[in-house]
Short mmCIF file of C-alpha atoms in Angstrom, two decimals:
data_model
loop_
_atom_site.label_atom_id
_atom_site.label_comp_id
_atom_site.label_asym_id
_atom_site.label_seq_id
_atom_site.Cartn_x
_atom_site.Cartn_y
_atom_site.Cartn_z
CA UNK A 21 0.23 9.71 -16.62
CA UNK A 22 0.41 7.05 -14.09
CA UNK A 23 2.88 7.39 -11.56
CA UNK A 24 3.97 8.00 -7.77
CA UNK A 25 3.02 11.68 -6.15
CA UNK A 26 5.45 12.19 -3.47
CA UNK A 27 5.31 14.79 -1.39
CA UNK A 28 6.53 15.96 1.92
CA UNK A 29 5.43 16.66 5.28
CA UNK A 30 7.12 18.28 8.00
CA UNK A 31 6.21 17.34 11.88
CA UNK A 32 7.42 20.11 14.77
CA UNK A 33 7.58 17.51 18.05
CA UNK A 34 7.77 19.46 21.48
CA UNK A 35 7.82 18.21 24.94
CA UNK A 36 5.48 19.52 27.37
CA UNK A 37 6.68 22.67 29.59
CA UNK A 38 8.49 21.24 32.78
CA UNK A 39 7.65 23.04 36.26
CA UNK A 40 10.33 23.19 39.17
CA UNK A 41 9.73 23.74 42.49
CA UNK A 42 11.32 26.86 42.46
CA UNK A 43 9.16 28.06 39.61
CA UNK A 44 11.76 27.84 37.08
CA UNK A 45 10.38 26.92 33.62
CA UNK A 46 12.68 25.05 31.65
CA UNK A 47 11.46 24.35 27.58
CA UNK A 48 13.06 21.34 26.13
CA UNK A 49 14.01 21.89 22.36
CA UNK A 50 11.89 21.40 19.66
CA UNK A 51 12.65 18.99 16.90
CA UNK A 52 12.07 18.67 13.12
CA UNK A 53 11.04 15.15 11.87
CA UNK A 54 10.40 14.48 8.36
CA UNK A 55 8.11 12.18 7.24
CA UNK A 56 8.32 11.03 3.66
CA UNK A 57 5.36 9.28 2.04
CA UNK A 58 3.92 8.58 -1.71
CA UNK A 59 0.04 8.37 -3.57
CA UNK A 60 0.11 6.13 -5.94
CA UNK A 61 -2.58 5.63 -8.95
CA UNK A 62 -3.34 1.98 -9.01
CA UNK A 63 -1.26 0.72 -12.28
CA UNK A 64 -1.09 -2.55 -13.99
CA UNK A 65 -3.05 -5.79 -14.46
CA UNK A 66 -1.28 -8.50 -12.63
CA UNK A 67 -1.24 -12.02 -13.57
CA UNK A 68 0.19 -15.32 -12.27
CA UNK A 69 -1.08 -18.84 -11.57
CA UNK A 70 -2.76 -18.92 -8.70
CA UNK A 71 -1.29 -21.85 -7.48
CA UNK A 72 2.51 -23.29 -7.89
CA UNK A 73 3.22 -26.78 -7.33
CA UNK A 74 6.56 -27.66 -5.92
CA UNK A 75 8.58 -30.82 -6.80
CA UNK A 76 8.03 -33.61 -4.87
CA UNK A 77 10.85 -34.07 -1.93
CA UNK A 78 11.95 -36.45 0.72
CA UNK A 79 12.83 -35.82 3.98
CA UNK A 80 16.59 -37.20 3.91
CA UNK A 81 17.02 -34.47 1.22
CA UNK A 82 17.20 -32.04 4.20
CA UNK A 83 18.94 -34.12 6.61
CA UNK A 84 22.28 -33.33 6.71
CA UNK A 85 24.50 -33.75 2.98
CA UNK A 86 21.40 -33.77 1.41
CA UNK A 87 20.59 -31.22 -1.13
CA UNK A 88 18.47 -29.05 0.56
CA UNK A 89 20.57 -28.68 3.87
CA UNK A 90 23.57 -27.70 1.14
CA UNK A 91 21.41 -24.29 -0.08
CA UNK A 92 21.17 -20.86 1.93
CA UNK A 93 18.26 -18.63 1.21
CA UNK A 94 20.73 -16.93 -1.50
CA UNK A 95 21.65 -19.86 -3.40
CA UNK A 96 20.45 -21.00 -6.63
CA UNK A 97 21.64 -24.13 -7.94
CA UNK A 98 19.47 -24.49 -11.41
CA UNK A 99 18.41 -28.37 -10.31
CA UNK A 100 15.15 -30.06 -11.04
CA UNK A 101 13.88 -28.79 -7.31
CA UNK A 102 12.55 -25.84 -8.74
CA UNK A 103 9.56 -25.18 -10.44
CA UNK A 104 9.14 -21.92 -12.66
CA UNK A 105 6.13 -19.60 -12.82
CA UNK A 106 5.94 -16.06 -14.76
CA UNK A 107 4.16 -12.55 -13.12
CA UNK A 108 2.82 -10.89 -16.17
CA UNK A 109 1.72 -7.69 -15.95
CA UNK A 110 -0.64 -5.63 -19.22
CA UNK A 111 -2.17 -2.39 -18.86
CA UNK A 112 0.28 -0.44 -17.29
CA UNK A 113 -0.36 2.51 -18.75
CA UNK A 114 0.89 4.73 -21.87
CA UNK A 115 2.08 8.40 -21.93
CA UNK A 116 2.44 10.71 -24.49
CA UNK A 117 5.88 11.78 -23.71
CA UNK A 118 7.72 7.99 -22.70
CA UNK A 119 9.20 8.56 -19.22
CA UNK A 120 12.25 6.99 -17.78
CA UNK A 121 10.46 4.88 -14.68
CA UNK A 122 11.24 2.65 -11.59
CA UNK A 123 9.02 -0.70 -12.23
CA UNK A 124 8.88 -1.87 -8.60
CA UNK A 125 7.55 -5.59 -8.34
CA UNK A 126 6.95 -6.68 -4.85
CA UNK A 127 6.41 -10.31 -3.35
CA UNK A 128 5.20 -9.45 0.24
CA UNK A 129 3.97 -11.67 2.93
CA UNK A 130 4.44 -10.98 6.80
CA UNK A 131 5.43 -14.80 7.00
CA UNK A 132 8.31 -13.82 5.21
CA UNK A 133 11.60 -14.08 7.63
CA UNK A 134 15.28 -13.57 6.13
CA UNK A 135 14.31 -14.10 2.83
CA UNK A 136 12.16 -16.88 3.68
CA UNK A 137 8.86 -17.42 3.11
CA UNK A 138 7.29 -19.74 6.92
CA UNK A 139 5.24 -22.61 5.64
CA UNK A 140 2.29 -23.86 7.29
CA UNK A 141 2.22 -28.32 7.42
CA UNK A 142 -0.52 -30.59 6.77
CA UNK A 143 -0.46 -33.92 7.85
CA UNK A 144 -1.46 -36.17 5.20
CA UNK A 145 -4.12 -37.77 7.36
CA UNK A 146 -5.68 -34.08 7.83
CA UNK A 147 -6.73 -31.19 5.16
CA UNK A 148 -7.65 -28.81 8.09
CA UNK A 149 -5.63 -26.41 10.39
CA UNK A 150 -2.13 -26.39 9.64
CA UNK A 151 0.36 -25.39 11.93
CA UNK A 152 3.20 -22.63 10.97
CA UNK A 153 6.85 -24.61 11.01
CA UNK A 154 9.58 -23.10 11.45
CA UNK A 155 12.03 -25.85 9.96
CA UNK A 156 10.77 -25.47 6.06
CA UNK A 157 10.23 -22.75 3.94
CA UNK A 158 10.11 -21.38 0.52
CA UNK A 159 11.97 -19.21 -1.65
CA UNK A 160 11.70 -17.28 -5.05
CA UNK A 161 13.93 -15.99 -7.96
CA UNK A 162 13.62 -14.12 -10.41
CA UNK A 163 15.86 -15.61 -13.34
CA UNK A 164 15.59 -12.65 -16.04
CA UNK A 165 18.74 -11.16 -14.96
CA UNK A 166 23.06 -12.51 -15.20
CA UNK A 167 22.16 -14.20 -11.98
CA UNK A 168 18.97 -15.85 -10.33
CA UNK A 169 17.95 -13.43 -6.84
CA UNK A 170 16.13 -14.17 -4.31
CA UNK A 171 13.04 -11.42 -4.16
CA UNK A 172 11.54 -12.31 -0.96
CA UNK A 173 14.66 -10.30 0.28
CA UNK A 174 14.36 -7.25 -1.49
CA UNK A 175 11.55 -6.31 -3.99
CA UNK A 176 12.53 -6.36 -7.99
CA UNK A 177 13.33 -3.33 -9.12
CA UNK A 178 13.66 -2.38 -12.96
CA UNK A 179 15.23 1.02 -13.54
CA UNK A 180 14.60 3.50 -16.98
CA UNK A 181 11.84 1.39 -17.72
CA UNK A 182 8.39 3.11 -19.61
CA UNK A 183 5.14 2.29 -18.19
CA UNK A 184 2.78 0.61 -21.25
CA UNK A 185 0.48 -1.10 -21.79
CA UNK A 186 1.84 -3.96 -24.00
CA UNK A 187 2.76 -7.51 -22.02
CA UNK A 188 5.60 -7.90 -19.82
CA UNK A 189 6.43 -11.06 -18.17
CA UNK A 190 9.15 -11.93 -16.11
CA UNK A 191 10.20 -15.14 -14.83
CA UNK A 192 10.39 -16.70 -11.07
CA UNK A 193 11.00 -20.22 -9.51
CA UNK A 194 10.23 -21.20 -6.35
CA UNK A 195 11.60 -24.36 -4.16
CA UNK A 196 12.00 -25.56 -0.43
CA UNK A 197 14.20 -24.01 1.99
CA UNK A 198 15.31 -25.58 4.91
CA UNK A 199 15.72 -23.25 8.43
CA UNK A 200 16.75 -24.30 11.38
CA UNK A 201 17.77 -27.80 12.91
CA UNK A 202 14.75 -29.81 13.45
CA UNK A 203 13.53 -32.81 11.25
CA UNK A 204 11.65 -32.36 8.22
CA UNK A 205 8.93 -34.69 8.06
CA UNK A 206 6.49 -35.88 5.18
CA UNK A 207 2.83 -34.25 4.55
CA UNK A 208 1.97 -30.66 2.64
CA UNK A 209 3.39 -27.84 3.15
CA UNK A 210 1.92 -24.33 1.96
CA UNK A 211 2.98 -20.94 1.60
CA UNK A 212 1.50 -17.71 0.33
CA UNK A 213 2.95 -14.45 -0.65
CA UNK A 214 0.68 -11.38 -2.12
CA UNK A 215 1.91 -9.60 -5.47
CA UNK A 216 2.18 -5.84 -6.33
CA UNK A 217 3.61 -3.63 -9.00
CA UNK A 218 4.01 0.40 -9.93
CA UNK A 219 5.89 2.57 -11.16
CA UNK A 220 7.47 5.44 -9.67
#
């Protein structure tokens, strides 16, 4: 069986014994605090291109009325500035007795601000360095569901599911976002977010 092992632990915080000058001893209360955390078995073979190639773009698509500058990091318009890419994951694991799971599927990065994944730019007279911008990002969605979601803002999260070990793919797309106020300006950009799954 391949699944989460929570378990609890319970912390007893003091503070140090204070001494007065009249040798009064005064004990501050004690507190509970409890900490929650989880073992997990690793579970599932993940797969997904290593590499996903955005649209082509032009600057005066973020400029102000254009297309870009129209979308919030929320906002899926179903346009030809996406491009789609599936996470497939085999091998999850099979039990005897089928389980009722949480399939939690996480796109994490620490570059990732309000939904956003930061972007680092290339000039195209330069393949080295890179500098982080803060004016252009990217974003993801998942499109399986009623509506597209963004899951750099909360992971995706599949409820009475049963881990196994037959295929399951889901489907993403991924295009620009544009933060802030400053200029967009031509050359590459590039992003990179990490992918993990397990059930609970």
């Amino acid at each position: 069986m391949r699944h989460y092992l929570a378990y609890l632990l319970t912390v007893i915080l003091s503070s140090p014994t204070l001494t007065m000058a009249a040798e009064t001893f005064i004990t501050a209360p004690t507190m509970d605090v409890t900490v929650k955390a989880a073992i997990t078995l690793p579970v599932c073979d993940i797969n997904v291109i290593q590499s996903v190639g955005l649209p082509h773009a032009y600057p005066e698509q973020f400029a102000a009325g254009g297309i870009f500058s129209a979308l919030g990091p929320t906002d899926y318009s179903g346009d030809d500035i996406y491009t789609p890419f599936n996470i497939t994951l085999t091998n999850c694991g099979s039990e005897t007795v089928p389980i009722p799971r949480t399939l939690r599927l996480t796109l994490f990065s620490p570059s990732i601000v309000d939904g956003v994944l930061e972007t680092r730019y290339f000039p195209y007279s330069s393949e080295s360095g890179g500098s982080v911008t803060k004016n252009l990002g990217v974003v993801i969605f998942n499109t399986d569901g009623a509506s597209a979601r963004n899951v750099l803002l909360n992971e995706f999260i599949l409820t009475d599911q049963t881990a196994t070990n037959s295929e399951q793919v889901f489907h993403f797309v991924a295009r620009f976002q544009k933060v802030g106020t400053e200029e967009v300006v031509a050359g590459s950009y590039r992003a990179s977010v990490l992918v993990n799954a397990a059930y609970e």
